[in-house]
Amino acid sequence: MDLGSNLRARARVCLQQQEDEEMLVPHQELTEGPQPMEAETVSASENQQVEDPPTLKYRWTIENFSRLNTKKLYSDIFHVVGYKWRVLIFPKGNNVDHLSLYLDVADSATLPYGWSRYAQFSLAVVNQIHGKYTIRKDTQHQFNGRESDWGFTSFMSLSELYDPSRGYLVNDTFVIEAEVTVRKVVDYWSYDSKKETGYVGLKNQGATCYMNSLLQTLYHIPYFRKAVYHMPTTENDMPSGSIPLALQSLFYKLQYSDNSVATKELTKSFGWDTYDSFMQHDVQELNRVLCEKLEDKMKGTVVEGTIQHLFEGHHMNYIECINVDYKSTRKESFYDLQLDVKGCRDVYASFDKYVEVERLEGDNKYQAENHGLQDAKKGVLFIDFPPVLQLQLKRFEYDFMRDTMVKINDRYEFPLQLDLDKDNGKYLSPDADRRVRNLYTLHSVLVHSGGVHGGHYYAFIRPTLSHLWFKFDDEKVTKEDAKKALEEQYGGEEELPQTNPGLNNTTFKFTKYSNAYMLVYIRESDKEKIMCDVDEKDIAEHLRIRLKKEQEEKEHKKKEKAEAHLYTIIKVARNEDLMEQIGKEIFFDLVDHDKVRAFRIQKQLPFNHFKEEVFKEFGIPVQFQRFWLWAKRQNHTYRPNRPLTPQEETQSVGQLREVSNKTHNAELKLFLEVEIGPDLHFLPPPLKTKEEILLFFKLYDPEKEDLKFVGRLFVKSLGKPTEVFSKLIEMAEFPPNEEIDLYEEIKFEPTVMCEHIDKRISFKSSQLEDGDIICYQKSLTSTNRNQFRYPDVPSFLEYVRNRQVVFFRALEKPKEEDFSLELSKLFTYDDVVERVARQLGVDDPSKIRLSSHNCYSQQPKPQPIKYRGVDHLVDMLVHYNQTSDILYYEILDIPLPELQGLKTLKVAFHHAIKEEVVIHIIRLPKNSTVADVINDLKTKVELSRPDAEVRLLEVFYHKIYKIFPPGEKIENINDQYWTLRAEEIPEEEKSLGLHDRLIHVYHFTRDSNQNQMQVQNFGEPFFLVIKEGETLTDIKIRIQKKLQVPDDEFSKWKFAFISLGRPEYLQDSDIVSNRFQRRDIYGAWEQYLGLEHSDTAPKKAYTTNQNRHTFEKPVKIYN
């Protein structure tokens, strides 16, 4: 989820800075601030509601949706309690391949300064065929002048949206719903979890609430926490490189800290980069991976076996023959159990289903050893349950009919006490130890709020198994009653209260999107052992010392911050700093003040006392110190301005800071002038008169391309540069009669200004004053100037200001660095591609195509840079407010300007006789037609006969959606989401009789675990001519011949008439044409002849072009 138009300060920073808070990202366009990030929807209960809030539901119907040519579109304005709102949509995505959807404050431009309003809202894309597949996402936001819109950049994939069979786009009509609740809130930031509950929360790194809810659950299992504390670590370990130490550190802070705890060290120990922290993953997957990793780390230590002891149970898989004495069993272990939610009213019903006996008979008989095929029963029974029972509720499942994941929000009850010995131990195997009482009490409920495409996780936990429940929601911990933790997390539907109870109103029900996702139970007989005491003696001494030191440092910083108003930071720059930095770390101005010695001095201390501190630090006696104040000039340079007067040195440090610093920050910047004689002894500072100015000198060597600081001089303002030439030549160690040229370094922002100094006029006439910088070099003749890349100071400084090392990667290998080039930010488009072509040995630079880098996703931007589409290199590298140093290249087979004038289509040609599919890239002018594509294709393929006719089809998810008319323009044909298939038109289709029908034939299969009515298509769809009165037997003969399927395999195939995804199986004697009589159907894909058989064919490479949904990355812990 990502959210608003101009990021607030906390979301304006780079990803790696997002340690301490969840990053919620506003709607951004290419020209406005950082790229939106996919984060998570947040819980609606983060703010305390003060009164019943007003709510409004708005429905927006958009016709001719696929023909919209605008980048973004606003709905009409609607009102909620006098506030004006509207929906903002990006039909083709906001620089992503997903639909982008936001809620916008319609009158934000005219509202008074400082306005804000808080709203909880949901946005939905309505499924017009199956309402239950409507995609809904909800969140909340404090809208204001900088964040007047908020929503989801990656709401749903465009491939799903534009697939007509999915039901989101019907008759080119698109429907959006918005439900907006305007709320009043109390201050969230003033809430103190530790004070209110005794517990602290975990900070969200971006999309890590799923991890936070799991970590809190594990932490509140004391036996687990104690085992983590006892894992061997040493004082030399670093938390970011050691999972045990990072987890110990995290648990210690949860136990003893007063504030919410960051998880950055832990995720670093997992080997995660920042991007991993912004990927929302699955709690169950993380739980398994983390436990496996800890189990491995515990091997060979005093806590080896803890994970197994706590969480491991065993069940027995059995197959028992009915008619012969044969039984096969297999013992398996589990750390958690996945329980079905769909079709089950509660946990017991799920366990009943888990141990349900399956009959193996008929075609599905069991091959028993030495007994052949036998009728049998198959099932699972439990040998033992673990002390801590983790139940994963299957709230998400794959819907084969829709080819998508869906969330099951059905009501599902779970008890406070769970008795797994019920009904005389019906869940237990004969080998189970009946002496163990499997009575469990509920410890924690992990909740998912939201839909399949995103949501928020939090946990309800009973830390001591008392009647007290607490809600752990990222940083916030609150006391909750048992009803909220149990009944309100059952899911299902909830009725809205009637507005007029006396009238016979129709009740309105809505689905509850917050429901339990994982349950943790603790066995009563193990409760005392599991819920043990954990105190400081369980924590290794080195860990206590380390963490206490960290805490002390934190307290020290906090104290410093609290006392900051009593102190001034004095930063002292010396000649040594200028020598060290100029030409290495900096080239412009004189010094980086963040890298000089800083003193923290009490404001009331007299400045003369501070000079004693300087003596202690640098060994320079007080009488030889003279300090200069720095000043920021109008041209944004920073130079020593004037020395402190004797009177000023008698003042306090605080008074002096106020004199010098108009910005009122806590810093005082000084330059320490020290004079050293020929014998290297300190000298008193020379008398400074108004006629003298202090200048700083840098020396440039064009041969070495080197700039360095060589010293400073007092010069007479009315004197001429020639009067100090001998001194400058000596400082440069040049021969005595060397000619030199002088330049004044004036400024470097936004462009470099460095001007030649006329040596014949006075310093004053050249407008030089205290603190100015003069760069000088040997004089060059017009002949020897050509020997150097940057012959003079201005050209060198221009080069330094704009130089940029760019790392190039081949587009097809976006993670692998190929080569780097040092370029100038001022290089034109032509300059850049010419250098790249030269590097790659390509004769024609116009055959180089470049793509920019997305700083947030760390991937190439989807749209390449157009030919001369940017002016300079810097435009290629800027990504919102970030600057990248990566570009991607492609080597084209034709020049880019020519390619841009063409439409490129990827066409899969299916040969009429041979079993082969060949991909052809067709390039034609954009105003060409489908007929032109076919004619071009005919020159590239082998036809079965010279006069064969060819057609172009649109295929998506193994169904045919369209036969392209020959006259259709190709400019709007999209082969990114659909597969374009070309094939010869069979002769039988050219001469259809009056009663002949051309029907769609698709392959399908059903998963045995899925509902009988759900089908999954695969393979190559095709057309078939059926004649009136033709039976299925007749048609089967033709299909077998067409597909060349062997008899033994074909005999297993089943045939069905399928309408709206529901199969009706056909008998051999059925008249097939009777089924295909409707002509008012929504689309050809709604009715087809289905061929049911197993999908054994290898996947063809070209199907990758269908851009099936990309799912979230799997959880990985690398260390």
Coordinates of C-alpha atoms in Angstrom, one line a residue, residues 823-1031:
L823 CA 31.0 10.4 -17.6
S824 CA 29.8 14.0 -17.1
K825 CA 26.3 14.8 -15.9
L826 CA 26.2 17.4 -18.6
F827 CA 26.8 14.8 -21.4
T828 CA 24.0 14.8 -23.9
Y829 CA 22.0 11.7 -24.8
D830 CA 24.2 11.3 -27.9
D831 CA 27.4 11.6 -25.8
V832 CA 26.2 8.8 -23.5
V833 CA 25.1 6.3 -26.1
E834 CA 28.3 7.0 -28.1
R835 CA 30.5 6.2 -25.1
V836 CA 28.4 3.0 -24.4
A837 CA 28.6 1.9 -28.0
R838 CA 32.4 2.5 -28.0
Q839 CA 32.7 0.4 -24.9
L840 CA 30.6 -2.4 -26.4
G841 CA 32.2 -2.3 -29.8
V842 CA 28.9 -1.3 -31.5
D843 CA 29.5 0.7 -34.7
D844 CA 26.1 2.5 -34.7
P845 CA 25.3 4.3 -31.3
S846 CA 21.6 4.6 -32.3
K847 CA 21.3 0.8 -31.8
I848 CA 21.9 1.3 -28.1
R849 CA 18.8 1.6 -26.0
L850 CA 19.1 2.6 -22.3
S851 CA 16.7 2.1 -19.4
S852 CA 16.8 4.0 -16.1
H853 CA 17.1 2.4 -12.6
N854 CA 14.3 2.4 -10.0
C855 CA 16.0 3.2 -6.7
Y856 CA 13.2 1.7 -4.6
S857 CA 12.6 -1.7 -6.4
Q858 CA 16.3 -2.0 -7.4
Q859 CA 15.1 -3.0 -10.9
P860 CA 15.1 -1.4 -14.4
K861 CA 12.2 1.0 -15.0
P862 CA 9.6 -0.7 -17.2
Q863 CA 9.7 1.9 -19.9
P864 CA 13.1 2.4 -21.7
I865 CA 14.5 5.9 -22.5
K866 CA 13.3 7.1 -25.8
Y867 CA 15.7 8.2 -28.5
R868 CA 16.9 11.6 -27.4
G869 CA 14.1 11.5 -24.9
V870 CA 16.2 13.2 -22.2
D871 CA 18.7 16.1 -22.6
H872 CA 21.5 15.1 -20.3
L873 CA 23.0 12.1 -18.4
V874 CA 21.7 13.6 -15.1
D875 CA 18.1 13.3 -16.4
M876 CA 18.7 9.6 -17.0
L877 CA 19.9 9.1 -13.4
V878 CA 17.4 11.1 -11.4
H879 CA 14.6 9.0 -9.9
Y880 CA 12.2 11.3 -8.1
N881 CA 14.4 12.9 -5.3
Q882 CA 17.0 10.1 -5.5
T883 CA 20.0 10.0 -7.9
S884 CA 21.1 6.6 -9.1
D885 CA 24.4 5.6 -10.7
I886 CA 23.0 2.6 -12.6
L887 CA 21.8 2.3 -16.2
Y888 CA 20.7 -0.7 -18.2
Y889 CA 21.6 -1.2 -21.9
E890 CA 20.3 -3.2 -24.8
I891 CA 21.9 -3.7 -28.2
L892 CA 19.2 -3.5 -30.9
D893 CA 19.2 -5.1 -34.3
I894 CA 17.8 -1.9 -35.9
P895 CA 18.4 1.8 -34.9
L896 CA 16.2 3.0 -32.0
P897 CA 14.5 5.9 -34.0
E898 CA 13.4 3.3 -36.6
L899 CA 12.2 0.9 -33.9
Q900 CA 10.2 3.6 -32.1
G901 CA 8.2 4.2 -35.3
L902 CA 7.3 0.5 -35.4
K903 CA 4.9 -1.7 -33.4
T904 CA 6.6 -4.9 -32.2
L905 CA 4.4 -7.9 -31.7
K906 CA 5.4 -11.4 -30.5
V907 CA 3.4 -14.0 -32.4
A908 CA 3.4 -17.7 -31.7
F909 CA 2.8 -19.6 -35.0
H910 CA 1.2 -23.1 -34.7
H911 CA 2.0 -25.3 -37.7
A912 CA -1.0 -27.1 -39.2
I913 CA 0.8 -30.5 -39.5
K914 CA 4.0 -30.4 -37.5
E915 CA 3.9 -30.4 -33.7
E916 CA 5.8 -27.2 -33.2
V917 CA 5.3 -23.7 -32.1
V918 CA 7.7 -21.0 -33.2
I919 CA 7.8 -17.4 -31.8
H920 CA 8.2 -14.7 -34.4
I921 CA 8.9 -11.0 -33.7
I922 CA 6.9 -8.9 -36.2
R923 CA 7.8 -5.3 -36.6
L924 CA 5.6 -3.1 -38.7
P925 CA 4.7 0.6 -38.9
K926 CA 2.1 1.5 -36.2
N927 CA -0.6 2.2 -38.7
S928 CA -0.4 -1.3 -40.1
T929 CA -3.3 -3.8 -39.9
V930 CA -3.7 -7.4 -38.8
A931 CA -3.6 -8.3 -42.5
D932 CA -0.2 -6.8 -42.8
V933 CA 1.0 -8.9 -39.8
I934 CA -0.3 -12.0 -41.5
N935 CA 1.3 -11.2 -44.8
D936 CA 4.6 -10.5 -43.0
L937 CA 4.3 -13.7 -41.1
K938 CA 3.7 -15.7 -44.3
T939 CA 7.1 -14.7 -45.5
K940 CA 8.7 -16.2 -42.4
V941 CA 6.9 -19.5 -41.9
E942 CA 6.4 -22.8 -43.7
L943 CA 2.7 -23.3 -44.7
S944 CA 1.1 -26.6 -45.4
R945 CA 0.2 -25.3 -48.8
P946 CA 1.0 -22.1 -50.7
D947 CA -2.6 -20.8 -50.7
A948 CA -3.3 -21.5 -47.0
E949 CA -5.2 -18.8 -45.2
V950 CA -3.9 -17.6 -41.8
R951 CA -5.7 -16.0 -38.9
L952 CA -4.5 -14.2 -35.8
L953 CA -6.0 -15.1 -32.4
E954 CA -5.9 -13.7 -28.9
V955 CA -5.2 -16.4 -26.3
F956 CA -5.2 -15.8 -22.5
Y957 CA -4.9 -18.5 -19.8
H958 CA -5.5 -21.3 -22.3
K959 CA -8.7 -19.8 -23.8
I960 CA -9.4 -18.1 -27.1
Y961 CA -10.9 -14.7 -26.6
K962 CA -10.8 -13.1 -30.1
I963 CA -10.2 -13.7 -33.8
F964 CA -8.7 -10.4 -35.0
P965 CA -10.4 -8.9 -38.1
P966 CA -7.9 -8.4 -40.9
G967 CA -8.6 -4.7 -41.0
E968 CA -7.9 -4.0 -37.3
K969 CA -5.1 -1.6 -36.6
I970 CA -2.2 -3.1 -34.7
E971 CA -1.3 0.0 -32.7
N972 CA -3.6 -1.0 -29.8
I973 CA -2.9 -4.7 -29.8
N974 CA -1.3 -5.7 -26.5
D975 CA 0.9 -8.8 -26.4
Q976 CA 2.2 -8.0 -22.9
Y977 CA -0.7 -9.8 -21.2
W978 CA -2.2 -11.8 -24.0
T979 CA -0.6 -14.4 -26.3
L980 CA -1.0 -13.7 -30.0
R981 CA -1.4 -17.0 -31.9
A982 CA -1.3 -17.4 -35.6
E983 CA -2.6 -20.5 -37.3
E984 CA -3.9 -21.8 -40.7
I985 CA -7.6 -21.8 -41.1
P986 CA -8.8 -25.4 -41.5
E987 CA -10.8 -26.1 -44.7
E988 CA -13.8 -27.4 -42.8
E989 CA -14.2 -24.0 -41.2
K990 CA -14.3 -22.2 -44.5
S991 CA -17.5 -24.0 -45.7
L992 CA -19.8 -24.0 -42.6
G993 CA -23.3 -25.3 -43.3
L994 CA -26.4 -23.5 -42.1
H995 CA -26.7 -25.7 -39.0
D996 CA -23.0 -26.1 -38.3
R997 CA -21.6 -24.6 -35.3
L998 CA -18.0 -23.4 -34.6
I999 CA -17.3 -24.2 -30.9
H1000 CA -14.4 -23.6 -28.5
V1001 CA -12.6 -26.7 -27.2
Y1002 CA -10.4 -26.4 -24.1
H1003 CA -8.4 -28.8 -22.0
F1004 CA -9.1 -28.9 -18.3
T1005 CA -8.3 -30.7 -15.1
R1006 CA -9.6 -30.7 -11.5
D1007 CA -7.6 -30.8 -8.4
S1008 CA -8.8 -33.6 -6.1
N1009 CA -8.7 -31.3 -3.1
Q1010 CA -10.8 -28.7 -4.7
N1011 CA -14.6 -28.3 -5.1
Q1012 CA -15.9 -30.6 -7.8
M1013 CA -17.2 -27.6 -9.8
Q1014 CA -13.9 -25.8 -10.1
V1015 CA -11.9 -26.4 -13.3
Q1016 CA -8.4 -25.4 -14.3
N1017 CA -7.6 -24.9 -18.0
F1018 CA -4.3 -25.9 -19.6
G1019 CA -2.8 -26.7 -23.0
E1020 CA -3.7 -25.3 -26.4
P1021 CA -7.3 -24.3 -27.0
F1022 CA -8.8 -24.8 -30.5
F1023 CA -11.9 -24.4 -32.6
L1024 CA -14.0 -27.3 -33.8
V1025 CA -16.9 -27.5 -36.3
I1026 CA -19.8 -29.6 -35.0
K1027 CA -22.7 -30.6 -37.2
E1028 CA -26.4 -30.9 -36.3
G1029 CA -27.2 -34.3 -34.9
E1030 CA -23.6 -35.3 -34.4
T1031 CA -23.0 -37.5 -31.3

